[in-house]
mmCIF file of N, CA and C in Angstrom:
data_model
loop_
_atom_site.group_PDB
_atom_site.id
_atom_site.type_symbol
_atom_site.label_atom_id
_atom_site.label_comp_id
_atom_site.label_asym_id
_atom_site.label_seq_id
_atom_site.Cartn_x
_atom_site.Cartn_y
_atom_site.Cartn_z
ATOM 1 N N UNK V 1 -6.111 -28.743 12.624
ATOM 2 C CA UNK V 1 -7.291 -27.901 12.695
ATOM 3 C C UNK V 1 -8.540 -28.756 12.552
ATOM 4 N N UNK V 2 -9.553 -28.435 13.311
ATOM 5 C CA UNK V 2 -10.799 -29.183 13.268
ATOM 6 C C UNK V 2 -11.708 -28.615 12.195
ATOM 7 N N UNK V 3 -12.438 -29.501 11.537
ATOM 8 C CA UNK V 3 -13.428 -29.041 10.573
ATOM 9 C C UNK V 3 -14.795 -29.092 11.229
ATOM 10 N N UNK V 4 -15.650 -28.191 10.843
ATOM 11 C CA UNK V 4 -16.980 -28.091 11.436
ATOM 12 C C UNK V 4 -17.998 -28.518 10.395
ATOM 13 N N UNK V 5 -18.861 -29.445 10.761
ATOM 14 C CA UNK V 5 -19.920 -29.914 9.868
ATOM 15 C C UNK V 5 -21.168 -29.083 10.110
ATOM 16 N N UNK V 6 -21.540 -28.282 9.130
ATOM 17 C CA UNK V 6 -22.703 -27.406 9.269
ATOM 18 C C UNK V 6 -23.969 -27.992 8.669
ATOM 19 N N UNK V 7 -23.928 -29.219 8.186
ATOM 20 C CA UNK V 7 -25.091 -29.791 7.516
ATOM 21 C C UNK V 7 -26.340 -29.856 8.400
ATOM 22 N N UNK V 8 -26.253 -30.094 9.732
ATOM 23 C CA UNK V 8 -27.489 -30.050 10.531
ATOM 24 C C UNK V 8 -28.184 -28.685 10.511
ATOM 25 N N UNK V 9 -27.395 -27.616 10.379
ATOM 26 C CA UNK V 9 -28.000 -26.281 10.324
ATOM 27 C C UNK V 9 -28.819 -26.081 9.057
ATOM 28 N N UNK V 10 -28.376 -26.688 7.965
ATOM 29 C CA UNK V 10 -29.064 -26.481 6.692
ATOM 30 C C UNK V 10 -30.465 -27.090 6.692
ATOM 31 N N UNK V 11 -30.753 -28.003 7.623
ATOM 32 C CA UNK V 11 -32.075 -28.619 7.692
ATOM 33 C C UNK V 11 -33.125 -27.644 8.220
ATOM 34 N N UNK V 12 -32.713 -26.719 9.073
ATOM 35 C CA UNK V 12 -33.700 -25.828 9.685
ATOM 36 C C UNK V 12 -33.456 -24.347 9.421
ATOM 37 N N UNK V 13 -32.312 -23.987 8.869
ATOM 38 C CA UNK V 13 -32.019 -22.582 8.556
ATOM 39 C C UNK V 13 -31.972 -22.411 7.045
ATOM 40 N N UNK V 14 -32.813 -21.538 6.544
ATOM 41 C CA UNK V 14 -32.887 -21.325 5.099
ATOM 42 C C UNK V 14 -32.243 -19.990 4.768
ATOM 43 N N UNK V 15 -31.367 -19.983 3.778
ATOM 44 C CA UNK V 15 -30.732 -18.756 3.325
ATOM 45 C C UNK V 15 -29.473 -18.405 4.080
ATOM 46 N N UNK V 16 -28.940 -19.300 4.880
ATOM 47 C CA UNK V 16 -27.719 -19.036 5.638
ATOM 48 C C UNK V 16 -26.517 -19.759 5.034
ATOM 49 N N UNK V 17 -26.554 -20.095 3.732
ATOM 50 C CA UNK V 17 -25.441 -20.826 3.125
ATOM 51 C C UNK V 17 -24.148 -20.017 3.173
ATOM 52 N N UNK V 18 -24.240 -18.698 3.184
ATOM 53 C CA UNK V 18 -23.036 -17.865 3.242
ATOM 54 C C UNK V 18 -22.328 -17.990 4.587
ATOM 55 N N UNK V 19 -23.005 -18.557 5.593
ATOM 56 C CA UNK V 19 -22.391 -18.757 6.901
ATOM 57 C C UNK V 19 -21.167 -19.659 6.797
ATOM 58 N N UNK V 20 -21.263 -20.715 5.998
ATOM 59 C CA UNK V 20 -20.136 -21.636 5.831
ATOM 60 C C UNK V 20 -18.940 -20.930 5.203
ATOM 61 N N UNK V 21 -19.187 -20.103 4.208
ATOM 62 C CA UNK V 21 -18.069 -19.402 3.570
ATOM 63 C C UNK V 21 -17.453 -18.375 4.510
ATOM 64 N N UNK V 22 -18.264 -17.736 5.361
ATOM 65 C CA UNK V 22 -17.719 -16.800 6.345
ATOM 66 C C UNK V 22 -16.856 -17.522 7.363
ATOM 67 N N UNK V 23 -17.300 -18.690 7.805
ATOM 68 C CA UNK V 23 -16.514 -19.454 8.768
ATOM 69 C C UNK V 23 -15.212 -19.953 8.143
ATOM 70 N N UNK V 24 -15.266 -20.353 6.879
ATOM 71 C CA UNK V 24 -14.046 -20.774 6.190
ATOM 72 C C UNK V 24 -13.063 -19.621 6.070
ATOM 73 N N UNK V 25 -13.565 -18.443 5.753
ATOM 74 C CA UNK V 25 -12.696 -17.271 5.618
ATOM 75 C C UNK V 25 -12.058 -16.914 6.953
ATOM 76 N N UNK V 26 -12.810 -17.047 8.044
ATOM 77 C CA UNK V 26 -12.280 -16.723 9.366
ATOM 78 C C UNK V 26 -11.239 -17.740 9.822
ATOM 79 N N UNK V 27 -11.370 -18.969 9.366
ATOM 80 C CA UNK V 27 -10.467 -20.035 9.812
ATOM 81 C C UNK V 27 -9.256 -20.220 8.899
ATOM 82 N N UNK V 28 -9.177 -19.429 7.849
ATOM 83 C CA UNK V 28 -8.039 -19.567 6.931
ATOM 84 C C UNK V 28 -6.726 -19.403 7.661
ATOM 85 N N UNK V 29 -5.739 -20.173 7.234
ATOM 86 C CA UNK V 29 -4.436 -20.107 7.897
ATOM 87 C C UNK V 29 -3.582 -18.959 7.384
ATOM 88 N N UNK V 30 -3.904 -18.408 6.232
ATOM 89 C CA UNK V 30 -3.114 -17.288 5.714
ATOM 90 C C UNK V 30 -3.527 -16.008 6.435
ATOM 91 N N UNK V 31 -2.894 -15.785 7.566
ATOM 92 C CA UNK V 31 -3.238 -14.649 8.415
ATOM 93 C C UNK V 31 -2.735 -13.346 7.823
ATOM 94 N N UNK V 32 -3.434 -12.283 8.158
ATOM 95 C CA UNK V 32 -3.020 -10.961 7.716
ATOM 96 C C UNK V 32 -1.825 -10.515 8.554
ATOM 97 N N UNK V 33 -0.985 -9.687 7.976
ATOM 98 C CA UNK V 33 0.131 -9.160 8.773
ATOM 99 C C UNK V 33 -0.376 -8.278 9.907
ATOM 100 N N UNK V 34 0.445 -8.098 10.912
ATOM 101 C CA UNK V 34 0.019 -7.316 12.076
ATOM 102 C C UNK V 34 0.216 -5.814 11.879
ATOM 103 N N UNK V 35 0.744 -5.399 10.740
ATOM 104 C CA UNK V 35 0.971 -3.980 10.474
ATOM 105 C C UNK V 35 -0.117 -3.460 9.562
ATOM 106 N N UNK V 36 -0.676 -2.342 9.786
ATOM 107 C CA UNK V 36 -0.537 -1.464 10.936
ATOM 108 C C UNK V 36 -1.469 -1.917 12.062
ATOM 109 N N UNK V 37 -1.127 -1.571 13.302
ATOM 110 C CA UNK V 37 -2.012 -1.935 14.415
ATOM 111 C C UNK V 37 -3.323 -1.156 14.336
ATOM 112 N N UNK V 38 -4.393 -1.758 14.864
ATOM 113 C CA UNK V 38 -5.708 -1.116 14.789
ATOM 114 C C UNK V 38 -6.559 -1.502 15.993
ATOM 115 N N UNK V 39 -7.594 -0.714 16.223
ATOM 116 C CA UNK V 39 -8.626 -0.988 17.230
ATOM 117 C C UNK V 39 -9.974 -0.979 16.524
ATOM 118 N N UNK V 40 -10.905 -1.780 17.043
ATOM 119 C CA UNK V 40 -12.297 -1.730 16.594
ATOM 120 C C UNK V 40 -13.141 -1.482 17.837
ATOM 121 N N UNK V 41 -13.904 -0.392 17.815
ATOM 122 C CA UNK V 41 -14.731 -0.013 18.962
ATOM 123 C C UNK V 41 -16.208 -0.071 18.594
ATOM 124 N N UNK V 42 -17.018 -0.488 19.556
ATOM 125 C CA UNK V 42 -18.461 -0.406 19.434
ATOM 126 C C UNK V 42 -18.888 0.869 20.147
ATOM 127 N N UNK V 43 -19.326 1.868 19.380
ATOM 128 C CA UNK V 43 -19.692 3.168 19.954
ATOM 129 C C UNK V 43 -21.140 3.199 20.428
ATOM 130 N N UNK V 44 -22.010 2.545 19.708
ATOM 131 C CA UNK V 44 -23.432 2.453 20.041
ATOM 132 C C UNK V 44 -23.927 1.132 19.451
ATOM 133 N N UNK V 45 -25.211 0.871 19.559
ATOM 134 C CA UNK V 45 -25.736 -0.421 19.111
ATOM 135 C C UNK V 45 -25.360 -0.739 17.664
ATOM 136 N N UNK V 46 -25.442 0.219 16.773
ATOM 137 C CA UNK V 46 -25.154 -0.018 15.360
ATOM 138 C C UNK V 46 -24.057 0.896 14.824
ATOM 139 N N UNK V 47 -23.186 1.406 15.688
ATOM 140 C CA UNK V 47 -22.106 2.299 15.262
ATOM 141 C C UNK V 47 -20.770 1.750 15.719
ATOM 142 N N UNK V 48 -19.800 1.764 14.795
ATOM 143 C CA UNK V 48 -18.475 1.218 15.059
ATOM 144 C C UNK V 48 -17.410 2.225 14.639
ATOM 145 N N UNK V 49 -16.216 2.080 15.220
ATOM 146 C CA UNK V 49 -15.096 2.936 14.865
ATOM 147 C C UNK V 49 -13.843 2.070 14.746
ATOM 148 N N UNK V 50 -13.200 2.146 13.593
ATOM 149 C CA UNK V 50 -11.902 1.495 13.395
ATOM 150 C C UNK V 50 -10.851 2.590 13.485
ATOM 151 N N UNK V 51 -9.847 2.386 14.327
ATOM 152 C CA UNK V 51 -8.736 3.320 14.457
ATOM 153 C C UNK V 51 -7.467 2.581 14.062
ATOM 154 N N UNK V 52 -6.758 3.117 13.058
ATOM 155 C CA UNK V 52 -5.517 2.489 12.585
ATOM 156 C C UNK V 52 -4.357 3.452 12.785
ATOM 157 N N UNK V 53 -3.236 2.922 13.285
ATOM 158 C CA UNK V 53 -2.029 3.729 13.472
ATOM 159 C C UNK V 53 -1.250 3.725 12.163
ATOM 160 N N UNK V 54 -1.284 4.838 11.455
ATOM 161 C CA UNK V 54 -0.630 4.948 10.145
ATOM 162 C C UNK V 54 0.379 6.094 10.158
ATOM 163 N N UNK V 55 1.234 6.105 11.177
ATOM 164 C CA UNK V 55 2.229 7.175 11.309
ATOM 165 C C UNK V 55 3.114 7.219 10.077
ATOM 166 N N UNK V 56 3.365 8.416 9.584
ATOM 167 C CA UNK V 56 4.238 8.601 8.426
ATOM 168 C C UNK V 56 3.501 8.628 7.104
ATOM 169 N N UNK V 57 2.207 8.305 7.091
ATOM 170 C CA UNK V 57 1.421 8.331 5.859
ATOM 171 C C UNK V 57 0.618 9.626 5.802
ATOM 172 N N UNK V 58 0.466 10.158 4.596
ATOM 173 C CA UNK V 58 -0.393 11.321 4.376
ATOM 174 C C UNK V 58 -1.641 10.844 3.638
ATOM 175 N N UNK V 59 -2.663 11.679 3.584
ATOM 176 C CA UNK V 59 -3.939 11.290 2.976
ATOM 177 C C UNK V 59 -3.785 10.759 1.557
ATOM 178 N N UNK V 60 -2.905 11.368 0.774
ATOM 179 C CA UNK V 60 -2.756 10.954 -0.617
ATOM 180 C C UNK V 60 -2.137 9.566 -0.758
ATOM 181 N N UNK V 61 -1.523 9.044 0.299
ATOM 182 C CA UNK V 61 -0.902 7.718 0.248
ATOM 183 C C UNK V 61 -1.832 6.623 0.776
ATOM 184 N N UNK V 62 -3.006 7.002 1.268
ATOM 185 C CA UNK V 62 -3.961 6.051 1.835
ATOM 186 C C UNK V 62 -5.161 5.879 0.917
ATOM 187 N N UNK V 63 -5.701 4.663 0.902
ATOM 188 C CA UNK V 63 -6.866 4.356 0.079
ATOM 189 C C UNK V 63 -7.830 3.494 0.891
ATOM 190 N N UNK V 64 -9.120 3.844 0.835
ATOM 191 C CA UNK V 64 -10.165 3.095 1.530
ATOM 192 C C UNK V 64 -11.220 2.722 0.497
ATOM 193 N N UNK V 65 -11.502 1.415 0.373
ATOM 194 C CA UNK V 65 -12.470 0.937 -0.611
ATOM 195 C C UNK V 65 -13.386 -0.098 0.032
ATOM 196 N N UNK V 66 -14.638 -0.151 -0.422
ATOM 197 C CA UNK V 66 -15.553 -1.209 -0.001
ATOM 198 C C UNK V 66 -16.065 -1.921 -1.239
ATOM 199 N N UNK V 67 -16.194 -3.242 -1.103
ATOM 200 C CA UNK V 67 -16.732 -4.044 -2.191
ATOM 201 C C UNK V 67 -17.285 -5.334 -1.604
ATOM 202 N N UNK V 68 -18.568 -5.569 -1.804
ATOM 203 C CA UNK V 68 -19.236 -6.790 -1.367
ATOM 204 C C UNK V 68 -18.911 -7.154 0.080
ATOM 205 N N UNK V 69 -19.265 -6.299 1.001
ATOM 206 C CA UNK V 69 -19.082 -6.512 2.446
ATOM 207 C C UNK V 69 -17.623 -6.659 2.871
ATOM 208 N N UNK V 70 -16.699 -6.148 2.085
ATOM 209 C CA UNK V 70 -15.289 -6.150 2.462
ATOM 210 C C UNK V 70 -14.766 -4.719 2.423
ATOM 211 N N UNK V 71 -14.156 -4.310 3.516
ATOM 212 C CA UNK V 71 -13.512 -3.003 3.613
ATOM 213 C C UNK V 71 -12.012 -3.224 3.444
ATOM 214 N N UNK V 72 -11.411 -2.528 2.481
ATOM 215 C CA UNK V 72 -9.980 -2.663 2.234
ATOM 216 C C UNK V 72 -9.308 -1.313 2.458
ATOM 217 N N UNK V 73 -8.347 -1.288 3.381
ATOM 218 C CA UNK V 73 -7.573 -0.084 3.661
ATOM 219 C C UNK V 73 -6.148 -0.379 3.236
ATOM 220 N N UNK V 74 -5.590 0.474 2.386
ATOM 221 C CA UNK V 74 -4.218 0.261 1.929
ATOM 222 C C UNK V 74 -3.440 1.568 1.983
ATOM 223 N N UNK V 75 -2.145 1.409 2.152
ATOM 224 C CA UNK V 75 -1.239 2.545 2.169
ATOM 225 C C UNK V 75 -0.050 2.254 1.283
ATOM 226 N N UNK V 76 0.264 3.185 0.407
ATOM 227 C CA UNK V 76 1.390 3.024 -0.512
ATOM 228 C C UNK V 76 2.296 4.233 -0.350
ATOM 229 N N UNK V 77 3.503 3.986 0.150
ATOM 230 C CA UNK V 77 4.475 5.062 0.336
ATOM 231 C C UNK V 77 5.072 5.463 -1.007
ATOM 232 N N UNK V 78 5.436 6.733 -1.103
ATOM 233 C CA UNK V 78 6.105 7.245 -2.286
ATOM 234 C C UNK V 78 7.435 6.505 -2.419
ATOM 235 N N UNK V 79 7.845 6.241 -3.652
ATOM 236 C CA UNK V 79 9.086 5.509 -3.899
ATOM 237 C C UNK V 79 10.250 6.186 -3.179
ATOM 238 N N UNK V 80 10.912 5.437 -2.315
ATOM 239 C CA UNK V 80 11.996 6.011 -1.516
ATOM 240 C C UNK V 80 13.199 6.398 -2.375
ATOM 241 N N UNK V 81 13.377 5.743 -3.510
ATOM 242 C CA UNK V 81 14.495 6.091 -4.393
ATOM 243 C C UNK V 81 14.312 7.484 -4.984
ATOM 244 N N UNK V 82 13.068 7.923 -5.094
ATOM 245 C CA UNK V 82 12.792 9.234 -5.672
ATOM 246 C C UNK V 82 13.137 10.361 -4.710
ATOM 247 N N UNK V 83 13.294 10.053 -3.432
ATOM 248 C CA UNK V 83 13.575 11.103 -2.449
ATOM 249 C C UNK V 83 14.986 11.661 -2.601
ATOM 250 N N UNK V 84 15.910 10.876 -3.057
ATOM 251 C CA UNK V 84 17.299 11.278 -3.315
ATOM 252 C C UNK V 84 18.014 11.808 -2.073
ATOM 253 N N UNK V 85 17.456 11.586 -0.906
ATOM 254 C CA UNK V 85 18.101 12.019 0.320
ATOM 255 C C UNK V 85 18.607 10.762 1.020
ATOM 256 N N UNK V 86 19.893 10.694 1.210
ATOM 257 C CA UNK V 86 20.499 9.548 1.881
ATOM 258 C C UNK V 86 20.222 9.658 3.372
ATOM 259 N N UNK V 87 19.500 8.688 3.901
ATOM 260 C CA UNK V 87 19.189 8.682 5.323
ATOM 261 C C UNK V 87 19.891 7.493 5.945
ATOM 262 N N UNK V 88 20.599 7.732 7.022
ATOM 263 C CA UNK V 88 21.301 6.661 7.725
ATOM 264 C C UNK V 88 20.702 6.526 9.115
ATOM 265 N N UNK V 89 20.020 5.417 9.330
ATOM 266 C CA UNK V 89 19.357 5.185 10.607
ATOM 267 C C UNK V 89 20.295 4.443 11.554
ATOM 268 N N UNK V 90 20.325 4.865 12.799
ATOM 269 C CA UNK V 90 20.982 4.092 13.843
ATOM 270 C C UNK V 90 19.981 3.060 14.357
ATOM 271 N N UNK V 91 18.724 3.467 14.469
ATOM 272 C CA UNK V 91 17.625 2.558 14.809
ATOM 273 C C UNK V 91 16.403 3.013 14.026
ATOM 274 N N UNK V 92 15.729 2.080 13.339
ATOM 275 C CA UNK V 92 14.516 2.424 12.605
ATOM 276 C C UNK V 92 13.362 1.607 13.170
ATOM 277 N N UNK V 93 12.592 2.219 14.043
ATOM 278 C CA UNK V 93 11.463 1.557 14.671
ATOM 279 C C UNK V 93 10.134 1.895 14.017
ATOM 280 N N UNK V 94 10.101 2.929 13.200
ATOM 281 C CA UNK V 94 8.885 3.312 12.493
ATOM 282 C C UNK V 94 8.857 2.608 11.144
ATOM 283 N N UNK V 95 7.863 1.772 10.965
ATOM 284 C CA UNK V 95 7.749 1.044 9.697
ATOM 285 C C UNK V 95 7.166 1.972 8.639
ATOM 286 N N UNK V 96 7.887 2.149 7.583
ATOM 287 C CA UNK V 96 7.403 2.959 6.469
ATOM 288 C C UNK V 96 7.229 2.053 5.266
ATOM 289 N N UNK V 97 6.394 1.047 5.426
ATOM 290 C CA UNK V 97 6.193 0.082 4.346
ATOM 291 C C UNK V 97 4.741 0.108 3.893
ATOM 292 N N UNK V 98 4.550 -0.354 2.684
ATOM 293 C CA UNK V 98 3.205 -0.433 2.135
ATOM 294 C C UNK V 98 2.404 -1.480 2.918
ATOM 295 N N UNK V 99 1.086 -1.299 2.954
ATOM 296 C CA UNK V 99 0.248 -2.265 3.653
ATOM 297 C C UNK V 99 -1.110 -2.366 2.980
ATOM 298 N N UNK V 100 -1.781 -3.465 3.274
ATOM 299 C CA UNK V 100 -3.166 -3.666 2.863
ATOM 300 C C UNK V 100 -3.851 -4.476 3.959
ATOM 301 N N UNK V 101 -4.932 -3.954 4.498
ATOM 302 C CA UNK V 101 -5.661 -4.620 5.579
ATOM 303 C C UNK V 101 -7.107 -4.734 5.138
ATOM 304 N N UNK V 102 -7.695 -5.926 5.294
ATOM 305 C CA UNK V 102 -9.092 -6.154 4.909
ATOM 306 C C UNK V 102 -9.914 -6.494 6.134
ATOM 307 N N UNK V 103 -11.146 -5.957 6.148
ATOM 308 C CA UNK V 103 -12.106 -6.226 7.200
ATOM 309 C C UNK V 103 -13.377 -6.764 6.555
ATOM 310 N N UNK V 104 -13.925 -7.831 7.102
ATOM 311 C CA UNK V 104 -15.193 -8.372 6.618
ATOM 312 C C UNK V 104 -16.318 -7.645 7.333
ATOM 313 N N UNK V 105 -17.195 -6.991 6.583
ATOM 314 C CA UNK V 105 -18.301 -6.222 7.161
ATOM 315 C C UNK V 105 -19.573 -7.052 7.190
ATOM 316 N N UNK V 106 -20.388 -6.837 8.197
ATOM 317 C CA UNK V 106 -21.683 -7.502 8.281
ATOM 318 C C UNK V 106 -22.654 -6.907 7.271
ATOM 319 N N UNK V 107 -23.776 -7.573 7.111
ATOM 320 C CA UNK V 107 -24.801 -7.071 6.191
ATOM 321 C C UNK V 107 -25.267 -5.689 6.622
ATOM 322 N N UNK V 108 -25.428 -4.806 5.674
ATOM 323 C CA UNK V 108 -25.946 -3.446 5.839
ATOM 324 C C UNK V 108 -25.001 -2.533 6.625
ATOM 325 N N UNK V 109 -23.732 -2.908 6.804
ATOM 326 C CA UNK V 109 -22.767 -2.027 7.464
ATOM 327 C C UNK V 109 -22.125 -1.158 6.391
ATOM 328 N N UNK V 110 -22.191 0.146 6.592
ATOM 329 C CA UNK V 110 -21.680 1.116 5.616
ATOM 330 C C UNK V 110 -20.581 1.962 6.244
ATOM 331 N N UNK V 111 -19.625 2.381 5.419
ATOM 332 C CA UNK V 111 -18.605 3.325 5.860
ATOM 333 C C UNK V 111 -19.208 4.714 5.755
ATOM 334 N N UNK V 112 -19.247 5.420 6.887
ATOM 335 C CA UNK V 112 -19.863 6.737 6.928
ATOM 336 C C UNK V 112 -18.847 7.849 6.661
ATOM 337 N N UNK V 113 -17.633 7.719 7.230
ATOM 338 C CA UNK V 113 -16.616 8.750 7.027
ATOM 339 C C UNK V 113 -15.259 8.196 7.412
ATOM 340 N N UNK V 114 -14.217 8.941 7.025
ATOM 341 C CA UNK V 114 -12.844 8.594 7.389
ATOM 342 C C UNK V 114 -12.075 9.892 7.605
ATOM 343 N N UNK V 115 -11.250 9.907 8.657
ATOM 344 C CA UNK V 115 -10.453 11.089 8.975
ATOM 345 C C UNK V 115 -9.051 10.649 9.365
ATOM 346 N N UNK V 116 -8.064 11.460 8.995
ATOM 347 C CA UNK V 116 -6.678 11.225 9.369
ATOM 348 C C UNK V 116 -6.255 12.361 10.285
ATOM 349 N N UNK V 117 -5.834 11.995 11.508
ATOM 350 C CA UNK V 117 -5.463 13.018 12.480
ATOM 351 C C UNK V 117 -4.351 12.487 13.376
ATOM 352 N N UNK V 118 -3.231 13.221 13.425
ATOM 353 C CA UNK V 118 -2.104 12.882 14.295
ATOM 354 C C UNK V 118 -1.600 11.447 14.090
ATOM 355 N N UNK V 119 -1.535 10.996 12.854
ATOM 356 C CA UNK V 119 -1.020 9.658 12.557
ATOM 357 C C UNK V 119 -2.011 8.534 12.784
ATOM 358 N N UNK V 120 -3.267 8.872 13.101
ATOM 359 C CA UNK V 120 -4.308 7.863 13.301
ATOM 360 C C UNK V 120 -5.395 8.041 12.247
ATOM 361 N N UNK V 121 -5.771 6.941 11.622
ATOM 362 C CA UNK V 121 -6.848 6.937 10.635
ATOM 363 C C UNK V 121 -8.107 6.435 11.328
ATOM 364 N N UNK V 122 -9.153 7.263 11.337
ATOM 365 C CA UNK V 122 -10.426 6.919 11.963
ATOM 366 C C UNK V 122 -11.436 6.616 10.869
ATOM 367 N N UNK V 123 -12.061 5.438 10.941
ATOM 368 C CA UNK V 123 -13.080 5.041 9.967
ATOM 369 C C UNK V 123 -14.371 4.777 10.734
ATOM 370 N N UNK V 124 -15.400 5.586 10.453
ATOM 371 C CA UNK V 124 -16.700 5.444 11.109
ATOM 372 C C UNK V 124 -17.580 4.519 10.279
ATOM 373 N N UNK V 125 -18.176 3.529 10.956
ATOM 374 C CA UNK V 125 -19.055 2.565 10.299
ATOM 375 C C UNK V 125 -20.405 2.571 10.998
ATOM 376 N N UNK V 126 -21.449 2.292 10.233
ATOM 377 C CA UNK V 126 -22.786 2.233 10.817
ATOM 378 C C UNK V 126 -23.609 1.176 10.095
ATOM 379 N N UNK V 127 -24.361 0.410 10.879
ATOM 380 C CA UNK V 127 -25.278 -0.570 10.295
ATOM 381 C C UNK V 127 -26.601 0.144 10.047
ATOM 382 N N UNK V 128 -27.012 0.174 8.779
ATOM 383 C CA UNK V 128 -28.278 0.806 8.392
ATOM 384 C C UNK V 128 -29.221 -0.281 7.909
ATOM 385 N N UNK V 129 -30.140 -0.684 8.770
ATOM 386 C CA UNK V 129 -31.078 -1.739 8.407
ATOM 387 C C UNK V 129 -32.244 -1.109 7.642
ATOM 388 N N UNK V 130 -32.521 -1.592 6.424
ATOM 389 C CA UNK V 130 -33.630 -1.028 5.647
ATOM 390 C C UNK V 130 -34.963 -1.212 6.366
ATOM 391 N N UNK V 131 -35.890 -0.296 6.135
ATOM 392 C CA UNK V 131 -37.202 -0.341 6.782
ATOM 393 C C UNK V 131 -37.900 -1.678 6.542
ATOM 394 N N UNK V 132 -37.749 -2.236 5.349
ATOM 395 C CA UNK V 132 -38.420 -3.496 5.023
ATOM 396 C C UNK V 132 -37.913 -4.646 5.883
ATOM 397 N N UNK V 133 -36.711 -4.537 6.433
ATOM 398 C CA UNK V 133 -36.149 -5.613 7.245
ATOM 399 C C UNK V 133 -36.324 -5.399 8.744
ATOM 400 N N UNK V 134 -36.790 -4.226 9.141
ATOM 401 C CA UNK V 134 -37.002 -3.958 10.562
ATOM 402 C C UNK V 134 -38.266 -4.674 11.038
ATOM 403 N N UNK V 135 -38.301 -5.058 12.314
ATOM 404 C CA UNK V 135 -39.506 -5.725 12.833
ATOM 405 C C UNK V 135 -40.702 -4.774 12.790
ATOM 406 N N UNK V 136 -41.865 -5.317 12.552
ATOM 407 C CA UNK V 136 -43.082 -4.509 12.554
ATOM 408 C C UNK V 136 -44.181 -5.267 13.275
ATOM 409 N N UNK V 137 -45.065 -4.547 13.895
ATOM 410 C CA UNK V 137 -46.154 -5.149 14.661
ATOM 411 C C UNK V 137 -47.329 -5.406 13.738
ATOM 412 N N UNK V 138 -47.873 -6.596 13.839
ATOM 413 C CA UNK V 138 -49.028 -6.982 13.036
ATOM 414 C C UNK V 138 -50.250 -6.941 13.947
ATOM 415 N N UNK V 139 -51.227 -6.134 13.591
ATOM 416 C CA UNK V 139 -52.458 -6.017 14.377
ATOM 417 C C UNK V 139 -53.333 -7.240 14.142
ATOM 418 N N UNK V 140 -53.938 -7.717 15.211
ATOM 419 C CA UNK V 140 -54.844 -8.861 15.124
ATOM 420 C C UNK V 140 -56.255 -8.305 15.006
ATOM 421 N N UNK V 141 -56.963 -8.791 14.022
ATOM 422 C CA UNK V 141 -58.337 -8.298 13.807
ATOM 423 C C UNK V 141 -58.881 -8.895 12.543
ATOM 424 N N UNK V 142 -59.989 -8.376 12.093
ATOM 425 C CA UNK V 142 -60.633 -8.882 10.886
ATOM 426 C C UNK V 142 -59.761 -8.559 9.675
ATOM 427 N N UNK V 143 -59.604 -9.529 8.837
ATOM 428 C CA UNK V 143 -58.803 -9.355 7.628
ATOM 429 C C UNK V 143 -59.610 -8.620 6.576
ATOM 430 N N UNK V 144 -59.055 -7.622 5.979
ATOM 431 C CA UNK V 144 -59.750 -6.872 4.927
ATOM 432 C C UNK V 144 -59.898 -7.731 3.679
ATOM 433 N N UNK V 145 -59.012 -8.703 3.531
ATOM 434 C CA UNK V 145 -59.096 -9.597 2.372
ATOM 435 C C UNK V 145 -60.349 -10.440 2.458
ATOM 436 N N UNK V 146 -60.709 -10.929 3.671
ATOM 437 C CA UNK V 146 -61.907 -11.751 3.841
ATOM 438 C C UNK V 146 -63.178 -10.929 3.649
ATOM 439 N N UNK V 147 -63.191 -9.659 4.029
ATOM 440 C CA UNK V 147 -64.358 -8.807 3.873
ATOM 441 C C UNK V 147 -64.701 -8.582 2.413
ATOM 442 N N UNK V 148 -63.704 -8.547 1.543
ATOM 443 C CA UNK V 148 -63.932 -8.285 0.124
ATOM 444 C C UNK V 148 -64.418 -9.509 -0.642
ATOM 445 N N UNK V 149 -64.360 -10.707 -0.033
ATOM 446 C CA UNK V 149 -64.759 -11.922 -0.727
ATOM 447 C C UNK V 149 -66.273 -11.998 -0.902
ATOM 448 N N UNK V 150 -67.045 -11.517 0.064
ATOM 449 C CA UNK V 150 -68.517 -11.612 0.020
ATOM 450 C C UNK V 150 -69.075 -10.718 -1.006
#
């Protein structure tokens, strides 16, 4: 694996030190498992939808949490020993195992809602940029600060 030297960026970009840690996290070799499968859709400029196939799970077995720009979705099946029903599969293609999937969220991305329908978990996300961070037009003209000096 190649390493990337970001030191030239630090000379001209201020406050982007977290970029290196994000790149390290993305390049980690400890990959997440492929279960459950999911899609990420861009619905509009600042709206996203994550769809996860969680067949066999009910709402009470699923958990969605956010913490410091990380979205964690986990599913914990009820203990199979407690079911007391002997099931003999000829073929078992439906995975009924516990899972945990993490997504790294961008700045100001919030989880708006989550719905479970027909074995699919839908998670709506939206980037909400605070007014103070939005671009604003600066009028060119006489400064009121200079007028008050005289």
